[in-house]
Coordinates of C-alpha atoms and ligand atoms in Angstrom, one line a residue:
X251 CA -4.4 88.2 -98.0
X252 CA -0.6 87.7 -98.1
X253 CA 1.9 90.0 -96.4
X254 CA 2.8 91.9 -99.6
X255 CA -0.8 92.8 -100.1
X256 CA -1.3 93.7 -96.5
X257 CA 1.7 96.1 -96.8
X258 CA 0.4 97.4 -100.1
X259 CA -2.9 98.4 -98.6
X260 CA -1.3 99.8 -95.5
X261 CA 1.0 102.2 -97.5
X262 CA -0.3 102.7 -101.0
X263 CA -3.1 104.7 -102.5
X264 CA -3.8 103.4 -106.0
X265 CA -5.0 105.5 -108.9
X266 CA -8.6 105.5 -110.0
X267 CA -9.4 103.1 -107.2
X268 CA -11.9 103.0 -104.3
X269 CA -9.4 101.7 -101.8
X270 CA -12.2 100.2 -99.7
X271 CA -13.0 97.8 -102.6
X272 CA -9.5 96.5 -102.2
X273 CA -10.5 94.8 -98.9
X274 CA -12.6 92.3 -100.9
X275 CA -10.7 92.7 -104.2
X276 CA -7.1 93.4 -103.4
X277 CA -4.8 94.4 -106.3
X278 CA -3.1 91.5 -108.1
X279 CA 0.5 91.1 -107.4
X280 CA 2.3 90.8 -110.7
X281 CA 5.8 89.3 -110.6
X282 CA 6.8 89.2 -114.3
X283 CA 5.5 89.7 -117.8
X284 CA 6.4 88.5 -121.2
X285 CA 4.8 89.3 -124.5
X286 CA 1.1 89.9 -123.8
X287 CA 1.1 87.7 -120.7
X288 CA 1.3 88.8 -117.0
X289 CA 2.2 86.3 -114.3
X290 CA 1.1 86.8 -110.7
X291 CA 2.5 85.5 -107.4
X292 CA 0.0 82.6 -107.3
X293 CA 0.9 81.2 -110.7
X294 CA -2.1 82.8 -112.5
X295 CA -1.6 84.1 -116.0
X296 CA -3.5 87.2 -117.4
X297 CA -3.6 88.4 -121.0
X298 CA -2.7 92.1 -121.0
X299 CA -5.9 92.9 -123.0
X300 CA -5.7 96.6 -122.3
X301 CA -1.9 96.9 -123.0
X302 CA -1.2 98.0 -119.4
X303 CA -3.4 101.2 -119.7
X304 CA -2.9 101.5 -123.4
X305 CA 0.9 101.9 -123.4
X306 CA 2.4 98.5 -124.2
X307 CA 3.0 98.0 -127.9
X308 CA 5.6 95.3 -128.7
X309 CA 4.9 93.1 -125.7
X310 CA 6.4 93.1 -122.2
X311 CA 10.1 92.4 -121.7
X312 CA 11.1 92.9 -125.3
X313 CA 14.8 92.1 -125.5
X314 CA 15.6 94.9 -127.9
X315 CA 14.1 97.6 -125.6
X316 CA 15.7 96.1 -122.6
X317 CA 19.1 96.1 -124.1
X318 CA 18.7 99.6 -125.3
X319 CA 17.9 100.8 -121.8
X320 CA 20.8 98.9 -120.3
X321 CA 23.2 100.2 -122.9
X322 CA 22.1 103.8 -122.2
X323 CA 22.4 103.3 -118.5
X324 CA 26.0 102.4 -119.0
X325 CA 26.8 105.8 -120.5
X326 CA 24.3 108.4 -119.2
X327 CA 21.4 108.1 -116.8
X328 CA 20.0 111.6 -116.7
X329 CA 21.0 115.3 -117.0
X330 CA 19.0 118.5 -117.0
X331 CA 17.7 119.4 -120.4
X332 CA 18.3 123.2 -120.1
X333 CA 21.8 124.1 -121.2
X334 CA 22.6 120.4 -121.9
X335 CA 21.5 117.9 -124.5
X336 CA 22.2 114.3 -125.4
X337 CA 22.2 112.0 -128.4
X338 CA 19.2 109.9 -127.6
X339 CA 17.0 113.0 -127.5
X340 CA 18.5 114.4 -130.7
X341 CA 18.0 111.1 -132.6
X342 CA 14.5 110.6 -131.3
X343 CA 13.5 114.2 -132.2
X344 CA 14.8 113.7 -135.7
X345 CA 13.1 110.3 -136.1
X346 CA 9.7 111.5 -134.8
X347 CA 9.8 114.6 -137.0
X348 CA 10.4 112.3 -140.0
X349 CA 7.4 110.1 -139.3
X350 CA 4.8 112.8 -138.4
X351 CA 3.1 115.4 -140.7
X352 CA 5.6 117.5 -142.5
X353 CA 4.4 120.7 -140.9
X354 CA 5.6 119.6 -137.5
X355 CA 9.3 120.5 -137.2
X356 CA 9.9 121.2 -133.5
X357 CA 9.7 119.0 -130.4
X358 CA 9.2 119.8 -126.8
X359 CA 9.8 116.9 -124.4
X360 CA 8.0 116.1 -121.2
X361 CA 7.1 112.9 -119.2
X362 CA 3.4 112.0 -119.4
X363 CA 0.3 112.6 -121.5
X364 CA -1.2 115.3 -119.3
X365 CA 2.0 117.4 -119.5
X366 CA 2.2 116.9 -123.2
X367 CA -1.3 118.5 -123.5
X368 CA -0.5 121.2 -120.9
X369 CA 2.5 122.1 -123.0
X370 CA 0.5 122.4 -126.2
X371 CA -2.2 124.5 -124.4
X372 CA 0.5 126.9 -122.9
X373 CA 2.4 127.3 -126.1
X374 CA -0.7 127.9 -128.1
X375 CA -1.9 130.5 -125.5
X376 CA 1.4 132.3 -125.5
X377 CA 1.7 132.2 -129.3
X378 CA -1.3 134.5 -129.6
X379 CA 0.1 136.8 -126.9
X380 CA 3.4 136.8 -128.8
X381 CA 1.7 138.0 -132.0
X382 CA -0.4 140.5 -130.1
X383 CA -3.8 138.8 -130.7
X384 CA -4.4 139.2 -127.0
X385 CA -8.0 138.2 -127.0
X386 CA -7.3 134.6 -128.2
X387 CA -7.2 132.9 -124.8
X388 CA -9.9 130.2 -124.9
X389 CA -10.0 126.5 -126.0
X390 CA -12.6 124.3 -127.5
X391 CA -12.9 120.6 -126.9
X392 CA -15.4 117.8 -127.2
X393 CA -17.8 116.9 -124.4
X394 CA -16.5 113.2 -124.4
X395 CA -12.9 114.2 -124.9
X396 CA -10.2 113.3 -122.4
X397 CA -6.8 114.9 -122.2
X398 CA -5.4 114.1 -118.8
X399 CA -5.8 114.6 -115.1
X400 CA -4.0 117.8 -114.3
X401 CA -6.1 120.9 -113.9
X402 CA -5.4 122.4 -117.3
X403 CA -5.9 119.1 -119.1
X404 CA -9.1 118.5 -117.2
X405 CA -10.3 121.9 -118.2
X406 CA -10.4 120.8 -121.8
X407 CA -11.8 117.4 -121.1
X408 CA -15.4 116.4 -120.9
X409 CA -17.0 116.8 -117.4
X410 CA -18.0 113.5 -116.1
X411 CA -18.5 111.5 -112.9
X412 CA -14.8 111.5 -112.2
X413 CA -13.7 115.1 -112.6
X414 CA -17.0 116.8 -111.8
X415 CA -15.9 117.5 -108.2
X416 CA -13.0 119.6 -109.5
X417 CA -15.0 121.6 -112.0
X418 CA -14.9 124.9 -110.1
X419 CA -11.1 124.8 -110.5
X420 CA -11.2 124.5 -114.3
X421 CA -10.5 127.5 -116.5
X422 CA -13.5 128.1 -118.7
X423 CA -13.5 126.5 -122.1
X424 CA -16.0 125.8 -124.8
X425 CA -17.4 122.3 -125.2
X426 CA -19.1 121.0 -128.3
X427 CA -21.1 117.8 -128.8
X428 CA -19.1 114.7 -129.7
X429 CA -19.6 112.7 -132.9
X430 CA -20.9 109.8 -130.8
X431 CA -22.6 107.9 -133.6
X432 CA -24.5 105.3 -131.4
X433 CA -26.1 108.2 -129.5
X434 CA -26.0 110.7 -132.4
X435 CA -26.3 114.3 -131.1
X436 CA -28.5 115.2 -134.0
X437 CA -30.6 112.0 -133.9
X438 CA -29.5 110.5 -137.3
X439 CA -28.8 107.0 -138.4
X440 CA -25.3 106.1 -139.5
X441 CA -26.2 105.7 -143.2
X442 CA -27.8 109.1 -143.3
X443 CA -24.9 110.8 -141.6
X444 CA -23.7 114.1 -143.2
X445 CA -21.7 115.1 -140.2
X446 CA -24.4 117.6 -139.1
X447 CA -23.0 117.3 -135.6
X448 CA -20.2 119.6 -136.6
X449 CA -22.7 122.6 -136.7
X450 CA -22.3 123.7 -133.0
X451 CA -18.5 123.9 -133.6
X452 CA -19.1 125.9 -136.8
X453 CA -21.3 128.4 -135.1
X454 CA -19.1 128.7 -132.1
X455 CA -16.1 129.5 -134.3
X456 CA -18.0 131.9 -136.4
X457 CA -19.1 133.9 -133.4
X458 CA -16.1 133.6 -131.1
X459 CA -13.1 133.0 -133.2
X460 CA -11.5 136.2 -131.9
X461 CA -11.4 134.7 -128.5
X462 CA -10.3 131.2 -129.4
X463 CA -6.7 130.0 -129.2
X464 CA -7.1 126.3 -130.2
X465 CA -9.3 123.3 -130.6
X466 CA -8.1 120.2 -128.8
X467 CA -9.2 116.8 -130.1
X468 CA -8.4 113.1 -130.1
X469 CA -8.2 111.8 -133.6
X470 CA -10.9 109.2 -134.6
X471 CA -11.1 107.6 -131.2
X472 CA -12.4 109.3 -128.0
X473 CA -10.7 106.8 -125.8
X474 CA -11.3 107.5 -122.2
X475 CA -14.7 109.0 -123.0
X476 CA -15.9 105.5 -123.9
X477 CA -13.9 104.2 -126.8
X478 CA -16.0 106.2 -129.2
X479 CA -14.9 105.7 -132.8
X480 CA -16.0 108.5 -135.0
X481 CA -16.0 109.2 -138.8
X482 CA -12.8 110.6 -140.3
X483 CA -14.9 113.2 -142.2
X484 CA -15.6 114.8 -138.8
X485 CA -11.9 115.3 -138.1
X486 CA -11.3 116.6 -141.6
X487 CA -14.0 119.2 -141.1
X488 CA -12.6 120.2 -137.7
X489 CA -9.2 120.8 -139.4
X490 CA -10.7 122.9 -142.2
X491 CA -12.7 125.0 -139.7
X492 CA -9.6 125.5 -137.6
X493 CA -7.6 126.8 -140.6
X494 CA -10.5 128.9 -141.8
X495 CA -11.1 130.7 -138.5
X496 CA -7.4 131.1 -137.6
X497 CA -7.5 128.8 -134.6
X498 CA -4.8 126.2 -133.7
X499 CA -5.5 122.5 -134.0
X500 CA -4.1 120.4 -131.2
X501 CA -4.2 116.7 -132.0
X502 CA -4.0 114.5 -129.0
X503 CA -2.6 111.1 -130.2
X504 CA -1.6 110.0 -126.7
X505 CA -3.9 107.0 -126.9
X506 CA -4.0 106.5 -130.6
X507 CA -0.4 106.9 -131.5
X508 CA 2.1 104.1 -132.4
X509 CA 0.0 101.8 -134.4
X510 CA -3.0 101.3 -132.2
X511 CA -5.5 102.3 -134.9
X512 CA -3.8 100.3 -137.6
X513 CA -1.6 103.1 -138.9
X514 CA 1.4 104.6 -137.1
X515 CA -0.7 107.6 -136.2
X516 CA -4.5 108.0 -136.5
X517 CA -4.1 111.3 -138.4
X518 CA -2.7 109.3 -141.3
X519 CA -6.3 108.3 -142.1
X520 CA -6.9 111.9 -143.1
X521 CA -4.9 114.6 -144.8
X522 CA -4.5 117.3 -142.2
X523 CA -1.6 119.5 -141.0
X524 CA -2.2 120.2 -137.3
X525 CA -0.4 122.9 -135.3
X526 CA 0.3 120.6 -132.4
X527 CA 0.6 116.8 -131.9
X528 CA 0.8 115.3 -128.5
X529 CA 2.3 111.8 -128.0
X530 CA 3.0 109.7 -125.0
X531 CA 1.6 106.3 -123.8
X532 CA 2.9 104.0 -126.5
X533 CA 6.0 106.0 -127.2
X534 CA 8.4 103.8 -125.2
X535 CA 6.2 100.7 -125.7
X536 CA 5.2 100.9 -122.1
X537 CA 8.6 100.7 -120.5
X538 CA 9.5 104.2 -119.3
X539 CA 7.6 107.5 -118.9
X540 CA 8.0 110.0 -121.8
X541 CA 5.9 112.4 -123.8
X542 CA 6.4 114.9 -126.6
X543 CA 4.6 117.9 -128.0
X544 CA 5.3 118.6 -131.6
X545 CA 4.7 121.9 -133.2
X546 CA 5.4 124.0 -136.3
X547 CA 8.2 126.3 -137.2
X548 CA 5.6 129.1 -137.5
X549 CA 4.6 128.7 -133.8
X550 CA 8.2 128.2 -132.7
X551 CA 9.5 131.3 -134.6
X552 CA 7.2 133.6 -132.6
X553 CA 9.1 132.7 -129.5
X554 CA 12.5 133.0 -131.1
X555 CA 14.0 136.3 -130.3
X556 CA 16.8 138.2 -128.6
X557 CA 16.7 137.6 -124.8
X558 CA 13.3 138.8 -123.9
X559 CA 11.4 137.3 -121.1
X560 CA 8.1 137.9 -122.6
X561 CA 8.8 135.7 -125.6
X562 CA 10.5 132.8 -123.9
X563 CA 8.6 129.7 -123.1
X564 CA 8.9 129.4 -119.3
X565 CA 8.0 125.7 -118.9
X566 CA 9.8 122.5 -118.2
X567 CA 9.9 119.4 -116.1
X568 CA 12.7 117.9 -114.1
X569 CA 12.8 114.7 -116.1
X570 CA 12.4 116.3 -119.5
X571 CA 13.8 114.1 -122.3
X572 CA 15.1 111.5 -119.9
X573 CA 17.9 109.6 -121.8
X574 CA 16.8 106.2 -120.8
X575 CA 13.2 106.9 -122.0
X576 CA 14.5 108.4 -125.2
X577 CA 16.7 105.2 -125.8
X578 CA 13.6 103.0 -125.1
X579 CA 11.5 105.1 -127.6
X580 CA 14.2 104.8 -130.3
X581 CA 14.4 101.1 -129.8
X582 CA 10.6 100.8 -130.0
X583 CA 10.6 102.7 -133.3
X584 CA 13.4 100.4 -134.6
X585 CA 11.2 97.4 -133.8
X586 CA 8.4 98.9 -135.8
X587 CA 10.8 98.9 -138.8
X588 CA 12.5 95.5 -138.2
X589 CA 9.5 93.5 -137.3
X590 CA 7.3 95.4 -139.8
X591 CA 4.7 95.7 -137.0
X592 CA 2.2 97.8 -139.0
X593 CA 2.2 95.4 -141.9
X594 CA 1.9 92.4 -139.5
X595 CA -1.2 93.8 -137.8
X596 CA -2.9 94.4 -141.2
X597 CA -3.6 90.7 -141.2
X598 CA -4.8 90.6 -137.6
X599 CA -7.2 93.5 -137.7
X600 CA -9.9 92.0 -140.0
X601 CA -9.9 88.9 -137.8
X602 CA -10.3 91.1 -134.7
X603 CA -13.1 93.1 -136.2
X604 CA -14.9 90.0 -137.3
X605 CA -14.7 88.7 -133.8
X606 CA -16.1 91.9 -132.4
X607 CA -19.0 91.7 -134.8
X608 CA -20.2 88.5 -133.1
X609 CA -21.1 90.5 -130.0
X610 CA -23.7 92.6 -131.9
X611 CA -26.6 90.2 -131.6
X612 CA -26.3 89.6 -127.9
X613 CA -29.1 91.0 -125.8
X614 CA -27.3 93.5 -123.6
X615 CA -25.1 94.9 -126.4
X616 CA -26.2 98.3 -127.6
X617 CA -23.2 99.1 -129.8
X618 CA -20.1 97.4 -131.1
X619 CA -17.3 99.7 -132.4
X620 CA -13.7 99.3 -133.4
X621 CA -10.7 100.8 -135.1
X622 CA -7.4 99.0 -135.6
X623 CA -6.5 97.0 -132.5
X624 CA -9.1 98.7 -130.3
X625 CA -12.6 97.2 -130.0
X626 CA -15.4 98.1 -127.6
X627 CA -18.9 97.1 -126.7
X628 CA -21.5 99.3 -125.0
X629 CA -23.7 97.5 -122.6
X630 CA -27.3 98.7 -122.3
X631 CA -30.2 97.7 -120.2
X632 CA -32.5 97.8 -123.2
X633 CA -31.4 97.6 -126.8
X634 CA -34.4 99.5 -128.2
X635 CA -34.4 102.4 -125.9
X636 CA -30.6 102.4 -125.4
X637 CA -31.1 103.0 -121.7
X638 CA -27.8 102.6 -119.9
X639 CA -27.1 100.7 -116.7
X640 CA -26.8 103.0 -113.8
X641 CA -23.6 103.7 -111.9
X642 CA -24.9 101.8 -108.9
X643 CA -25.5 98.7 -110.9
X644 CA -21.7 98.5 -111.5
X645 CA -22.2 96.2 -114.5
X646 CA -18.7 97.0 -115.8
X647 CA -17.2 96.0 -112.5
X648 CA -19.0 92.6 -112.6
X649 CA -17.6 92.0 -116.1
X650 CA -14.2 93.0 -114.8
X651 CA -14.2 90.5 -112.0
X652 CA -15.5 87.8 -114.3
X653 CA -12.7 88.7 -116.7
X654 CA -10.0 88.3 -114.0
X655 CA -11.3 84.8 -113.2
X656 CA -10.8 84.0 -116.9
X657 CA -7.3 85.5 -117.2
X658 CA -8.5 88.7 -118.9
X659 CA -8.2 92.4 -118.0
X660 CA -11.6 93.9 -118.9
X661 CA -11.2 97.0 -117.0
X662 CA -14.4 98.9 -118.0
X663 CA -15.1 102.6 -118.8
X664 CA -18.5 102.8 -117.2
X665 CA -20.7 100.5 -119.3
X666 CA -18.1 100.2 -122.0
X667 CA -16.1 97.0 -122.1
X668 CA -13.1 97.2 -124.4
X669 CA -10.1 95.4 -125.7
X670 CA -7.0 97.5 -126.4
X671 CA -4.7 94.9 -127.8
X672 CA -0.9 95.2 -127.9
X673 CA 0.4 95.0 -131.4
X674 CA 2.5 91.9 -130.6
X675 CA -0.6 89.7 -130.1
X676 CA -0.5 86.4 -131.9
X677 CA -3.4 85.1 -133.9
X678 CA -4.2 82.3 -131.4
X679 CA -4.0 84.7 -128.5
X680 CA -6.4 87.0 -130.2
X681 CA -8.9 84.1 -130.8
X682 CA -8.6 83.1 -127.2
X683 CA -9.2 86.6 -125.9
X684 CA -12.2 87.2 -128.1
X685 CA -13.7 83.8 -127.2
X686 CA -13.2 84.2 -123.5
X687 CA -14.7 87.8 -123.6
X688 CA -17.6 86.5 -125.6
X689 CA -18.4 83.8 -123.1
X690 CA -18.4 86.3 -120.3
X691 CA -20.7 88.6 -122.1
X692 CA -23.1 85.8 -123.1
X693 CA -23.5 84.9 -119.4
X694 CA -24.0 88.5 -118.5
X695 CA -27.6 87.9 -117.6
X696 CA -26.5 85.9 -114.6
X697 CA -24.1 88.6 -113.6
X698 CA -26.8 91.3 -113.5
X699 CA -28.4 89.7 -110.5
Ligands
PLP738 C1 -4.1 108.9 -121.2 C2 -4.4 110.1 -122.0 C3 -3.9 111.3 -121.6 C4 -3.1 111.6 -120.3 O1 -2.0 110.8 -120.2 P1 -1.3 110.6 -118.8 O2 0.0 110.0 -119.2 O3 -2.2 109.6 -118.1 O4 -1.2 111.8 -118.1 C5 -4.1 112.4 -122.4 N1 -4.8 112.3 -123.6 C6 -5.3 111.1 -124.0 C7 -6.0 111.0 -125.3 C8 -5.1 109.9 -123.2 O5 -5.6 108.8 -123.6

């Protein structure tokens, strides 16, 4: 182990990492990155197949974003966002409002996905207090949903291996089954699907709507829950039910936003008008931390009053609307227009999906699913019974290590191996990534032992 890594392990505690594993598999020291390639200190090249935890969009080291940040740094680095404002935030707010559903007219800035969700939860909660519907205090979410790692965001996420230990800290919320088609909660086959899995939500709302503030949901892709792609009809029904029962709809586009699903936002696949929209991850194309929570005038107006501490929104973060981040986000949105990114990926997506289909016939592949630039395979021990590999078998970890040897980052979600491709990927890079991944999975039988 070289000196840098020795020092790393001496001083640093990495996220989502069993640090003891690092003794045998130390973190990889990346020195530079360009496009979708990462270069380490030993001369190895890795394809950034998961877009640096789903946030890179236009590729690393994009000259336009770089120069926007530099330019911003020459005039204003950061100021507090209470009592002061700045042009990058104003321009970004205007731009985001122009490209999101027309009902969303107000923006609250923060600095990461979890805070964007917490902001939505708190505003929704206080909204019902503002309008004197005091009982509406609870949230509904999906059992495979993921909305962040802070206590509030965890409270509305699915309870799993990772957050179970904290569950006694969570505020109580209602969970409904997820539209997880491969393991259909009502035992149906895909072609017989009539979205019956919505029923528990329907019943819950009918019985408890007086207590419910909002439903929180990721649109079309339950990302951290296992890259579960679900039918748009489910989302449409959720939106209709929310309206019907006078409950807010909080759409968490933190993972899906900014082109990842083939449209700028996943909600463009449906015609819905949410009360809240949370954005982060891809917003600065993976350069600087930033998040926003969009909401409606209707919600905003219930807080708008003569000075009255009960109606103000007492919430904020030190780095709210950081000007450098806002400048990076603006540059990223300009790239979408100049490079016609969404049009460009329209040609790549069918090639990608065709490549993903090749996995379906392999012995350990239970399910293949994809949307836009996201593709996943679910590994199972037995295709017929769909029995999963156990935690102790660490099959995902074995694939991950094999991936690294082949210059791929196949960081698994349990037994799910996925590709979360940056939108800048070239056709030949995509073919190489799919072929390499395929070869690893074909040889999985050897890895199992
Ligand atoms: C990653 C993620 C979050 C949390 O974002 P952080 O920036 O990691 O706090 C919330 N919601 C979804 C859907 C995410 O994928």
